[in-house]
Coordinates of C-alpha atoms in Angstrom, one line a residue:
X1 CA 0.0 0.0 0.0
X2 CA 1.3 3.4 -0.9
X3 CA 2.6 5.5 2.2
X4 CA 1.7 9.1 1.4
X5 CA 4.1 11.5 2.8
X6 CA 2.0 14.6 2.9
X7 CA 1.6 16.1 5.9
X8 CA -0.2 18.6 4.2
X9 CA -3.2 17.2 2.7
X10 CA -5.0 19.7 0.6
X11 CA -4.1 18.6 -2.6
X12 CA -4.8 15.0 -1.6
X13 CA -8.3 15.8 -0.6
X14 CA -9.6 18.0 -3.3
X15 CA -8.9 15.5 -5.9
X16 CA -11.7 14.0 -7.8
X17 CA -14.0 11.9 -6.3
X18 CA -13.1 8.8 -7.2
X19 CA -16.1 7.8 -9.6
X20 CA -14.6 10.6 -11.9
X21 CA -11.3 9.7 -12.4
X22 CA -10.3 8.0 -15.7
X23 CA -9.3 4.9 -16.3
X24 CA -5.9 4.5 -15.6
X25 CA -3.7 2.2 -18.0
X26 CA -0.7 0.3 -16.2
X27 CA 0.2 -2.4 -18.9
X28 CA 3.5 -2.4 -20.1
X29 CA 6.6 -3.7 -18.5
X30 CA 8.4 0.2 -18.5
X31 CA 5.4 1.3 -16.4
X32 CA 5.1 -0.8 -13.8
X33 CA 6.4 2.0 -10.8
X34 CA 7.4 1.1 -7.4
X35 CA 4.6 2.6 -4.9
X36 CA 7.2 4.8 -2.7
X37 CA 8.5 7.3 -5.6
X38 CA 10.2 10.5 -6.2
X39 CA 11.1 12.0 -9.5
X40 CA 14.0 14.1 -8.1
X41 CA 15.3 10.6 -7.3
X42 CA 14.9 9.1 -10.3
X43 CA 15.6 11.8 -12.5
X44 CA 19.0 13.0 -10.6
X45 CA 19.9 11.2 -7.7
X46 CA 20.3 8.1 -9.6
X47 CA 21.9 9.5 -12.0
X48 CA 24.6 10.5 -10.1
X49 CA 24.7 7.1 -8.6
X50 CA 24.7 5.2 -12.0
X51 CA 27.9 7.5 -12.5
X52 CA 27.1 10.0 -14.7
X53 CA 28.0 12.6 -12.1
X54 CA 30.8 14.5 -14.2
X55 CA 28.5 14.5 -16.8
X56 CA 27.5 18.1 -18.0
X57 CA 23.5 18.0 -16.8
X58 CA 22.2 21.6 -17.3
X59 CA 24.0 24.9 -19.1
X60 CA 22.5 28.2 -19.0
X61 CA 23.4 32.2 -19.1
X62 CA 26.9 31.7 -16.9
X63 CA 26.7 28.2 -15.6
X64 CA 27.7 24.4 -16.8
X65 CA 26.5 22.4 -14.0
X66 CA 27.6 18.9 -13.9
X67 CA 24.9 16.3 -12.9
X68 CA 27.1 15.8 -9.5
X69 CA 27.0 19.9 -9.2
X70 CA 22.7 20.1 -9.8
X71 CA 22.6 17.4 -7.1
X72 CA 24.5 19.5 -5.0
X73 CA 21.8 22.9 -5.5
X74 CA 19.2 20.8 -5.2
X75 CA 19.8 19.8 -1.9
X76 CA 21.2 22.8 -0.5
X77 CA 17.7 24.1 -1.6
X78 CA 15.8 21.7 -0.5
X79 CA 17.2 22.1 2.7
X80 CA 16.6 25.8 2.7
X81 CA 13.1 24.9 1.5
X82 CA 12.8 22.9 4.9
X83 CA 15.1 25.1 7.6
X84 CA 14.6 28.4 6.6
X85 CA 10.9 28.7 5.1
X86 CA 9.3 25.7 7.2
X87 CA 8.2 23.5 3.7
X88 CA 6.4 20.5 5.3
X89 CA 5.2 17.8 2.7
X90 CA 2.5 18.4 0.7
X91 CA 2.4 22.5 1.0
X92 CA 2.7 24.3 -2.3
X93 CA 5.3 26.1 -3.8
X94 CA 4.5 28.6 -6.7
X95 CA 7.9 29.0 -9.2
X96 CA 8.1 31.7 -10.7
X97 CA 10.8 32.5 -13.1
X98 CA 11.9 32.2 -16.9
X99 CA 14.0 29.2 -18.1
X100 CA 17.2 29.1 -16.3
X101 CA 19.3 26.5 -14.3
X102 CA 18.3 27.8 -11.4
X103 CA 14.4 27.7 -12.3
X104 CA 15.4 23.9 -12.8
X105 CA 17.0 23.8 -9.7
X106 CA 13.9 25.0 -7.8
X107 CA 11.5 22.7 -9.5
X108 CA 13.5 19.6 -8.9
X109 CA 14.5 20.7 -5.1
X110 CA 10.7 21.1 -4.8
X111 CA 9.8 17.1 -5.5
X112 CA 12.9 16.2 -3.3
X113 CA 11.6 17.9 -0.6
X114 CA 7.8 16.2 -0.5
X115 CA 6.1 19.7 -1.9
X116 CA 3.9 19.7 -5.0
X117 CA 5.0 22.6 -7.3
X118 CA 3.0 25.0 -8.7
X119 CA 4.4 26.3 -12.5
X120 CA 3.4 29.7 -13.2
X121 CA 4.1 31.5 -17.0
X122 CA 6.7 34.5 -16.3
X123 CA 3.9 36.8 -18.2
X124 CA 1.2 36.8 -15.3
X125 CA 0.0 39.4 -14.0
X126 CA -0.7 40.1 -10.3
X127 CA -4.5 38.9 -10.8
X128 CA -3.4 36.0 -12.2
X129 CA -1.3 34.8 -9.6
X130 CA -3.6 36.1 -7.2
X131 CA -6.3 33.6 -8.6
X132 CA -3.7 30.1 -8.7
X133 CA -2.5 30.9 -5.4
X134 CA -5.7 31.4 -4.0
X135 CA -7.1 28.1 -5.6
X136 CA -4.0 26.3 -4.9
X137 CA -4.3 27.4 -1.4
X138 CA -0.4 28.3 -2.1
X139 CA 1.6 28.8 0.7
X140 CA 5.8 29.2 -0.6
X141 CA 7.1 30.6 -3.6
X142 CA 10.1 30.7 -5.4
X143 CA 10.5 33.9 -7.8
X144 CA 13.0 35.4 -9.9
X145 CA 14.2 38.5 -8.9
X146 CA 13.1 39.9 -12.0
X147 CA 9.9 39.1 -12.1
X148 CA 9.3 40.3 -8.5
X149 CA 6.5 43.3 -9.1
X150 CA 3.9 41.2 -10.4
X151 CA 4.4 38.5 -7.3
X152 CA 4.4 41.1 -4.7
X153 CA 1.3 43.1 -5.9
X154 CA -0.3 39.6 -5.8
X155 CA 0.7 39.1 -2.5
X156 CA -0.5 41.8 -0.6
X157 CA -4.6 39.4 -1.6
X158 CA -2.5 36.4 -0.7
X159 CA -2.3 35.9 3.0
X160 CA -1.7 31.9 2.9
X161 CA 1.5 33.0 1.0
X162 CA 3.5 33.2 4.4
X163 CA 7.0 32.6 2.4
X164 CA 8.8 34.0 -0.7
X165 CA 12.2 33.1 -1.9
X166 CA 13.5 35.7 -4.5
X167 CA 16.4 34.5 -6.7
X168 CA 19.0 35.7 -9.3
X169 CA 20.9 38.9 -9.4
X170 CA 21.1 40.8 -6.8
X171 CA 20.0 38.5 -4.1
X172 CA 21.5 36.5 -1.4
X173 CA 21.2 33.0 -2.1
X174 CA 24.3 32.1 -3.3
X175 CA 25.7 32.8 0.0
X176 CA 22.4 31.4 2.0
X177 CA 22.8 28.1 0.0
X178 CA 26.7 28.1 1.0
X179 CA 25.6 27.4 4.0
X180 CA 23.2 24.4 3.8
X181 CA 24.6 20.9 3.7
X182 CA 25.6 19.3 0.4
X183 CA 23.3 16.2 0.7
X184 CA 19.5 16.0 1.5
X185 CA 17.6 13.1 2.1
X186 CA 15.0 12.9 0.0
X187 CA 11.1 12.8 1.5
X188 CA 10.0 9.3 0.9
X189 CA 6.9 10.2 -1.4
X190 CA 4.6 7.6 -2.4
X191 CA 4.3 7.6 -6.1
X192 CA 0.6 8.9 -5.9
X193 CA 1.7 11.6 -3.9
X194 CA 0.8 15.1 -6.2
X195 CA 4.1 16.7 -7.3
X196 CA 2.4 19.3 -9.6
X197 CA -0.5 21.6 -10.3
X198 CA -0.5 22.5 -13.8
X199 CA -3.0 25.8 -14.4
X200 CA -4.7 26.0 -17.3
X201 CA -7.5 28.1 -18.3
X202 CA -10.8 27.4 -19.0
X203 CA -14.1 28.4 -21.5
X204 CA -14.6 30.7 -18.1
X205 CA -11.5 32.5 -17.9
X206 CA -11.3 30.7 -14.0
X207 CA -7.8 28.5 -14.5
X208 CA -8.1 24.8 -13.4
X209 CA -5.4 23.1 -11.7
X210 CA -4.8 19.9 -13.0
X211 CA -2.8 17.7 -10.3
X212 CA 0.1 15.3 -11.6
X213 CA 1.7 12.3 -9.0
X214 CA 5.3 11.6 -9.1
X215 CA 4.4 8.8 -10.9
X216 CA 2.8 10.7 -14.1
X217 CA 6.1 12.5 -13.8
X218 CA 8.1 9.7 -14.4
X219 CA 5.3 8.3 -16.8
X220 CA 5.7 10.9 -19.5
X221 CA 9.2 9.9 -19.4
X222 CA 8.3 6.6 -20.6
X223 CA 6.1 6.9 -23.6
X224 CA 7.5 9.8 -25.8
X225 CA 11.0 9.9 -25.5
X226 CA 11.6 6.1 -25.3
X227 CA 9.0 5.4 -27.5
X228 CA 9.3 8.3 -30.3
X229 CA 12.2 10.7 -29.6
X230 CA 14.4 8.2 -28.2
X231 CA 17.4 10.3 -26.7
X232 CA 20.7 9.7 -25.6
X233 CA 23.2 10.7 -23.3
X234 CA 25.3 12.4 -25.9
X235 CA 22.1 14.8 -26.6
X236 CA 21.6 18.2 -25.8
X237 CA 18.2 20.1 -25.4
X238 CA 17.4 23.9 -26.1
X239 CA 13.9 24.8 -26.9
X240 CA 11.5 27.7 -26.3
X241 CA 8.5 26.3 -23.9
X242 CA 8.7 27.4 -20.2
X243 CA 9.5 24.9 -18.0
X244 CA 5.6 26.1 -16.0
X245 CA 3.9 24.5 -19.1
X246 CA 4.5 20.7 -19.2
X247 CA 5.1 20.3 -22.6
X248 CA 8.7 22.8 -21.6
X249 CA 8.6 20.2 -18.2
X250 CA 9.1 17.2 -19.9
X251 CA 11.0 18.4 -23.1
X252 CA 13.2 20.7 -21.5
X253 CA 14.2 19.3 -18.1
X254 CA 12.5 15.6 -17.2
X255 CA 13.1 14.4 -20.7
X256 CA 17.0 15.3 -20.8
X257 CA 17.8 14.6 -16.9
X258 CA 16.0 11.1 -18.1
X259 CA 18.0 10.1 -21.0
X260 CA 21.4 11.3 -18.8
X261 CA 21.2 13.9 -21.6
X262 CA 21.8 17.8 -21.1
X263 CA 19.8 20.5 -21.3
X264 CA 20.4 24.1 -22.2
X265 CA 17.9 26.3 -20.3
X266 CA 18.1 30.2 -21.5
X267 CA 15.3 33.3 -21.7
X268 CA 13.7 34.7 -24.1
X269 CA 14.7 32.5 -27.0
X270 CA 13.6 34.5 -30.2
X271 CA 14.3 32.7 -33.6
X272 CA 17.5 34.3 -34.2
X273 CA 19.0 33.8 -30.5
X274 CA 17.3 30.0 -30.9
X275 CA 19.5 29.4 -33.9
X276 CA 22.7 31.3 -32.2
X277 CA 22.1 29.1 -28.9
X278 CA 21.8 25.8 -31.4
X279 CA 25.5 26.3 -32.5
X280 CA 27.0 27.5 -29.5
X281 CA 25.9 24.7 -27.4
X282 CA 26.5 22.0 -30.1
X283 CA 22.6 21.2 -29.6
X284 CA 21.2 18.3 -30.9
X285 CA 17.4 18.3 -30.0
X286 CA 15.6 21.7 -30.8
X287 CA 11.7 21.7 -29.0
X288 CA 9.6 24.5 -30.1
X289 CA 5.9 25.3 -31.8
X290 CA 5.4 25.2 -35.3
X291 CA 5.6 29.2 -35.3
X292 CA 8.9 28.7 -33.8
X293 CA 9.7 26.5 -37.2
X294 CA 8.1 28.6 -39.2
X295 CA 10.2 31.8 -38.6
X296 CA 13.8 30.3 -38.4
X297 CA 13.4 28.9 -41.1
X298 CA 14.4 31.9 -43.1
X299 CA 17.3 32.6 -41.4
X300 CA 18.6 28.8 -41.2
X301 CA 21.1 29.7 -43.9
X302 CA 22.7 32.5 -42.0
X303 CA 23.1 30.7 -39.3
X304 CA 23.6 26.8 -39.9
X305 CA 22.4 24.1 -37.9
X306 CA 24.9 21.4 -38.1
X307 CA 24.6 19.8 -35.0
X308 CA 21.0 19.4 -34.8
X309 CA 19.7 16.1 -35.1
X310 CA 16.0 16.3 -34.3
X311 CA 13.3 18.2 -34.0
X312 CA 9.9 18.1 -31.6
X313 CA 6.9 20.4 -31.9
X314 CA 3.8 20.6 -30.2
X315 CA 1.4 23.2 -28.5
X316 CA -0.6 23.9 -31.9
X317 CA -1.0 21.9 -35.2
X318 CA 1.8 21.6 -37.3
X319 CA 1.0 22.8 -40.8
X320 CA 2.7 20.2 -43.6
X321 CA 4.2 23.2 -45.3
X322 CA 5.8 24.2 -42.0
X323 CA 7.0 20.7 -41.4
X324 CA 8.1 20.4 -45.3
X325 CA 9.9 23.5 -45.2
X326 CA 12.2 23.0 -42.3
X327 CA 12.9 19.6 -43.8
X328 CA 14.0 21.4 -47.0
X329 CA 16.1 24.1 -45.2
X330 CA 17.9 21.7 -42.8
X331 CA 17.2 18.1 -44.1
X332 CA 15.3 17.4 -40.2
X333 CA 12.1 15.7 -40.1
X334 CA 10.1 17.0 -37.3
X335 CA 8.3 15.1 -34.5
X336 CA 5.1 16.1 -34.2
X337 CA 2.2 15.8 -31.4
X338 CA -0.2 16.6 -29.7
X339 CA -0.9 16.3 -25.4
X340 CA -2.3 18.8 -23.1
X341 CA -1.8 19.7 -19.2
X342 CA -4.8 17.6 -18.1
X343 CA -2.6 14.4 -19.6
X344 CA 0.6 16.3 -18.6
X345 CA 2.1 15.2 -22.0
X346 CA 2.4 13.8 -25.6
X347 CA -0.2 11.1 -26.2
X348 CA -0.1 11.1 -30.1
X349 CA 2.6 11.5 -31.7
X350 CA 5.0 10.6 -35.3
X351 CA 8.5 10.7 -35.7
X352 CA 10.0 11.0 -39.2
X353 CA 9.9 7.3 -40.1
X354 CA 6.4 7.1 -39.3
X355 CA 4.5 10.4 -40.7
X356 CA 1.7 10.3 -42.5
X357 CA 1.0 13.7 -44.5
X358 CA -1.6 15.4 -42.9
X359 CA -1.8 13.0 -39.7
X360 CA -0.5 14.7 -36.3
X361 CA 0.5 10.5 -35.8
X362 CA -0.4 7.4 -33.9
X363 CA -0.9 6.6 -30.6
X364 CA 2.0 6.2 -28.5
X365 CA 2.6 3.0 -26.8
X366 CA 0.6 3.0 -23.0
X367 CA -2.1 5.0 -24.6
X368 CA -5.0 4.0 -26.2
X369 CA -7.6 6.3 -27.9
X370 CA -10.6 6.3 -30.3
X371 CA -13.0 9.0 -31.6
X372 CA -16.4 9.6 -30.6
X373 CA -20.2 11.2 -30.9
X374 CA -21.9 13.3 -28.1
X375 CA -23.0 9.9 -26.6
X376 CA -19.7 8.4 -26.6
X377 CA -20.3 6.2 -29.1
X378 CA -17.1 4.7 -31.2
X379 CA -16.7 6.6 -34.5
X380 CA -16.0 4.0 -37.5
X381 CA -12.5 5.8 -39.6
X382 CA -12.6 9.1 -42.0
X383 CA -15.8 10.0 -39.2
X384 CA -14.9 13.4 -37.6
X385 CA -15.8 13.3 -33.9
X386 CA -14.3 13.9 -30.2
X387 CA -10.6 12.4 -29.3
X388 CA -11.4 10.1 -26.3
X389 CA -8.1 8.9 -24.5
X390 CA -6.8 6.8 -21.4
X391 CA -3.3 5.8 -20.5
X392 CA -0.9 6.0 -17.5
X393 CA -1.8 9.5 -17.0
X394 CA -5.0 11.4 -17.2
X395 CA -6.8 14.5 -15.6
X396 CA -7.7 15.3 -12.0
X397 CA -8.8 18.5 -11.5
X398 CA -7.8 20.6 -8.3
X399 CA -11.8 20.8 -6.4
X400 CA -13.2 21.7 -9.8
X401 CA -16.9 20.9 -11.6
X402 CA -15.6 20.8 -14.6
X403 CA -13.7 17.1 -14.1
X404 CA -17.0 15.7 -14.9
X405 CA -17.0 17.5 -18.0
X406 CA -13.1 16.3 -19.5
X407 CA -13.7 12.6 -18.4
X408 CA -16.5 10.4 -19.0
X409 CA -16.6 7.2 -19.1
X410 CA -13.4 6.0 -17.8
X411 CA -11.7 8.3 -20.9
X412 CA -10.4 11.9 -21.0
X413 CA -11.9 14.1 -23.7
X414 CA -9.7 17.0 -24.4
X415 CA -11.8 19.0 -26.2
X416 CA -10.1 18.4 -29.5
X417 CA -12.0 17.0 -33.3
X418 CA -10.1 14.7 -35.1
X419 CA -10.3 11.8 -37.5
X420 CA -8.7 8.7 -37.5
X421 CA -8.0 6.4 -41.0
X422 CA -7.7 2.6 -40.7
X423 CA -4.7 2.5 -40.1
X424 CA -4.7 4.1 -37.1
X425 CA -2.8 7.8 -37.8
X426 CA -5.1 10.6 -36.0
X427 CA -5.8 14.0 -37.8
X428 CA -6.5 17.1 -36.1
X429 CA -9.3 19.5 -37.1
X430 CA -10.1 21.7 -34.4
X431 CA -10.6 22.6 -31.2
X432 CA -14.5 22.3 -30.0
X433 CA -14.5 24.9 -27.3
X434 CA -13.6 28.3 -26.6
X435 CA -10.2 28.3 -26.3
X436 CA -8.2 29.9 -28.5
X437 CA -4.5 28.3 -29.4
X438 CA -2.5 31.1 -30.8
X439 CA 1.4 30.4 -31.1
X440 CA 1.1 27.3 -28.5
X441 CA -0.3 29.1 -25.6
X442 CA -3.9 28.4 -24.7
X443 CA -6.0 31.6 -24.2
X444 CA -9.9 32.0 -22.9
X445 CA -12.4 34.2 -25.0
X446 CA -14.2 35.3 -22.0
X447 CA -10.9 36.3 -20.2
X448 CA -9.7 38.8 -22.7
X449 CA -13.4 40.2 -23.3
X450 CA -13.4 41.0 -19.5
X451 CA -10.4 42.6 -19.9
X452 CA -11.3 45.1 -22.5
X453 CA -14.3 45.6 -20.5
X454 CA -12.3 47.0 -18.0
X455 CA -11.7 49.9 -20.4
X456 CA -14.1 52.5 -19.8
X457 CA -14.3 53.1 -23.6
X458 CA -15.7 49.5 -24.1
X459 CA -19.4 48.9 -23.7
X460 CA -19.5 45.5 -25.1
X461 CA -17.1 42.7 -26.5
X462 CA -16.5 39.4 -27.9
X463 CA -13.5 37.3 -28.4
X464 CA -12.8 34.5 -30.6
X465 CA -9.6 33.0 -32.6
X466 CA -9.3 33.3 -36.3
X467 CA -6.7 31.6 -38.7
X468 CA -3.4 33.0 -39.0
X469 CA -0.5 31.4 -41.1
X470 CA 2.0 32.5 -38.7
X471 CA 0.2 32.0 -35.6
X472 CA -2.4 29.2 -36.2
X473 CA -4.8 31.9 -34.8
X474 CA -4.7 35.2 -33.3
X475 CA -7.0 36.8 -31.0
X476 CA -9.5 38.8 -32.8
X477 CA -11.8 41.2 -31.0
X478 CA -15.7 42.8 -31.7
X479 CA -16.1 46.0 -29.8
X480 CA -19.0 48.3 -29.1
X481 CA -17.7 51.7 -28.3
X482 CA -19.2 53.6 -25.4
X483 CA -20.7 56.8 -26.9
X484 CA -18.2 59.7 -27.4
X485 CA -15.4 56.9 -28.2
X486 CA -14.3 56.1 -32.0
X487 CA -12.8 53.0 -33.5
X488 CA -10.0 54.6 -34.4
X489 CA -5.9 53.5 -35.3
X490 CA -5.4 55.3 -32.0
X491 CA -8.7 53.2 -29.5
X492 CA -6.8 50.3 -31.4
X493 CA -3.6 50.9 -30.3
X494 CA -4.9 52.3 -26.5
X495 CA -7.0 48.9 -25.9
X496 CA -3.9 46.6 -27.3
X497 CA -1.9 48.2 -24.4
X498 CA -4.5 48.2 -21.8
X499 CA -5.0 44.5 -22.5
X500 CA -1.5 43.9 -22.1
X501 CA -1.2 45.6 -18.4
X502 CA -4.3 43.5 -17.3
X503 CA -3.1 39.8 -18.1
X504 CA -0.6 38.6 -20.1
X505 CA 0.7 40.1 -23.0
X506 CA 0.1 37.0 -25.6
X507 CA -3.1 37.6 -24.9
X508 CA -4.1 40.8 -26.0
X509 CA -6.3 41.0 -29.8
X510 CA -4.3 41.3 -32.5
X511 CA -7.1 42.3 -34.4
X512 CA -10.0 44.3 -33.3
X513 CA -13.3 45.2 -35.5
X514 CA -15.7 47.9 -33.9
X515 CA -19.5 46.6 -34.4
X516 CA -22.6 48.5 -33.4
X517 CA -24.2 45.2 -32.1
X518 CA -23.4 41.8 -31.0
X519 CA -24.9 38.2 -31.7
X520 CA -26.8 37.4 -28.5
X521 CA -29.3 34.7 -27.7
X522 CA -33.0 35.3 -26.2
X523 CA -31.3 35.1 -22.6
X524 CA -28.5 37.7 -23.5
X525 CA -25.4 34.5 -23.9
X526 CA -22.9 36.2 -26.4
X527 CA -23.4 33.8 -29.7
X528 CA -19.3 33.1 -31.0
X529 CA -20.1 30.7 -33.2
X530 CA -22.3 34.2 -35.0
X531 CA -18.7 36.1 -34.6
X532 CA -16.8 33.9 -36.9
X533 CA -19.7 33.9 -39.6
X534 CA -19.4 37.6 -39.9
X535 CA -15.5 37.7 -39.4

């Protein structure tokens, strides 16, 4: 019987009841996990023990850190974690921070210690933290110094948040950390102990927090990069997802650490720096989203590429022309496919021996997956329905309604159309709710419609994604102007900028039309589905 160590139970006991949990699928050989489990264990400790300590492990912005050296930051954190800021097991720790060693450091110290981190995107604003801490009932954090402003606005709603940790330039821990011992004993976690909420938001704007055991940790590392990627110790990772969103987790951090790979974890990675940190590093495994691909491409011949050996993209669909023309430009076929943060990672996926034009892939092995009507009835191929899927991992929502909405049946639905052929390769049409997927990042209508209706030019609003070559969609916006106000360049301009200094930038319209009226039912309900007709 599992022996939790949580002494903190709060994640524990707002999981799902258990009549709405999917079916859980345990039956290959490589998933078969012992029931006292701790992904800082696996991932490093045994690293180091197998002897790969002089091994280089993560690289970043002024530091090489050997696998022996990460071990040795982990654990002085972890013990600062536990002497200095009172973590017991189980309490939450909000991580805060672009991609750097040190953000790796945090997450990893986290597990070791028994708490259940909490990945937040370094673009949140103060209301947004406000909201996960307050759901996640958070109690620690770990912030870069840099991104302190946002974190400490929040803080002054947060009142559970009793401890902050600021890191980076300019502060202290260095020398704090110089102080702690060397080695920690890792908390003996059961491998259904939580150790992460992933936020994500919802058709409501109101983020769910999707809890993840050690064991779906180490799970992820089991079906794509064995099964697909297939890594290996001589590989180094760079890529663009942050290490809060699980696809950057797995790719960037758990993936490497698992192989006994490296990884190379730097900030703002724009196409051009991508390329420049590709050949400085000697990097052999690129992750980024198809708009990533899409704009290096045109400057792969100033640059070269010539120690990349594969590719992996996710987040959004990957146009074929995208996929052929990076194959054209540096001879790479991508790896393509598709997950989410309810599953905590790829579930369908195709690597370049196995692609299928048009098809995102098959399913990976541990998964199994069909599509479906409204009454979950099997589809028969070429029928476009709902993806239904169950596996080793699979969503449990933080005390949230909506579980009952994402499983059914024993399966997960994530809210995705495809089709599959007879042979088994899954294509992707669309997604069937509200959210809008523009450049990998998942954004709510009704969020960014409340905050343009903050303006007090706005009188009314709706949000919905259109196409966009670059993007897959941008955020496109309908606006009925309070009287006196014009939909001029200029209101343009002034509501993009508001937008951005409410939530996160990514999410502000890129496009904004100014109606005199919009679609609404009998009831008042805001009609989307009548926006895109008349886009």
């Amino acid at each position: 019987m599992n022996r939790s160590a949580h002494t903190d139970r709060f994640v524990i006991d707002n999981l799902p009841p258990p009549e709405q949990w999917p079916d859980l699928v345990f039956e290959r050989p490589e998933l078969q996990f012992p029931e006292q489990l701790n992904a800082t264990t696996e991932l490093l400790d045994h690293a180091v023990a197998e002897g790969h300590g002089d091994r280089p492990a993560v690289m970043g912005k002024g530091i090489r850190w050997t696998y022996r050296e990460l071990q040795e930051q982990v654990s002085r954190l972890a013990h600062l974690l536990v002497e200095d800021m009172r973590l017991e097991p189980g309490n939450r720790v909000l991580l805060r921070g672009a991609n750097t060693p040190w953000l790796a450091a945090a997450w990893l110290a986290v597990w070791k210690a028994g708490g259940v981190a909490v990945g937040t995107m370094p673009l949140l604003r103060a209301k947004e933290l406000k909201d996960i801490a307050t759901l996640g009932r958070v109690s620690h954090a770990l912030c870069d110094a840099n991104l302190a402003e946002e974190l400490k606005i929040a803080r002054a709603d947060c009142p559970m948040l009793r401890e902050v940790l600021y890191y980076g330039e300019g502060t202290d821990l260095p020398a704090r950390l110089a102080r702690k011992p060397a080695h920690f004993d890792t908390v003996p976690t059961a491998a259904t102990d939580p150790a992460l909420i992933g936020f994500t938001s919802g058709t409501t704007g109101v983020p769910k927090g999707t809890i993840h055991f050690h064991r779906d940790v180490m799970a992820m590392c089991e079906v794509f990069p064995r099964h697909c990627l297939q890594p290996g110790q001589d590989d180094v990772f760079v890529g663009t997802p942050p290490l809060a969103f699980t696809f950057g987790l797995g790719c960037l951090l758990c993936f490497p650490l698992w192989a006994r790979a490296s990884t190379v974890l730097l900030e703002k990675l724009a196409p051009e720096a991508l390329l420049g940190a590709i050949k400085e590093y000697g990097v052999t495994i690129c992750v980024t989203s198809p708009t990533g691909y899409r704009q290096m491409a045109s400057l792969v011949g100033q640059h070269g590429v010539p120690s990349l050996k594969k590719c992996v993209s996710a987040g959004e669909a990957l146009p074929t022309d995208t996929r052929e023309r990076w194959r054209e430009v540096t001879g790479i076929r991508i790896h393509d496919g598709i997950g989410g943060t309810e599953m905590i990672h790829i579930y369908i996926a195709s690597g370049p021996e196995d692609y299928r034009p048009g098809a995102v892939g098959k399913l990976l092995p541990g998964y199994r997956g069909m599509i479906v009507d409204d009454d979950m009835n099997p589809l028969p191929p070429g029928d476009v329905g709902k993806l239904a899927i169950k596996g080793p991992t699979g969503c449990r929502y933080l005390a949230d309604s909506r579980q009952k909405n994402y499983v059914r049946d024993g399966w997960n639905l994530p809210g995705d159309a495809f089709h599959m052929d007879e042979d088994g390769y899954f294509y992707y049409h669309a997604r069937i709710d509200d959210i809008i997927v523009t450049s990998g990042y998942n954004v709510s209508s009704p969020e960014v419609e409340w905050a343009l209706l903050a303006h007090p030019a706005v009188a009314e609003c709706g949000v919905i994604g259109v196409p966009d070559p670059d993007r897959g969609q941008i955020i496109k916006a309908f606006v009925v102007l309070k009287p006196g106000h014009f939909g001029t360049d200029t209101m343009t301009k002034t509501l993009q900028d508001f937008v951005k200094q409410t939530v996160a930038p990514y999410k502000y319209p890129r496009a904004i039309r100014y109606v005199e009226t919009l679609p609404r039912t009998e009831t008042g309900k805001l009609q989307r589905f009548r926006l895109k007709e008349i886009n």
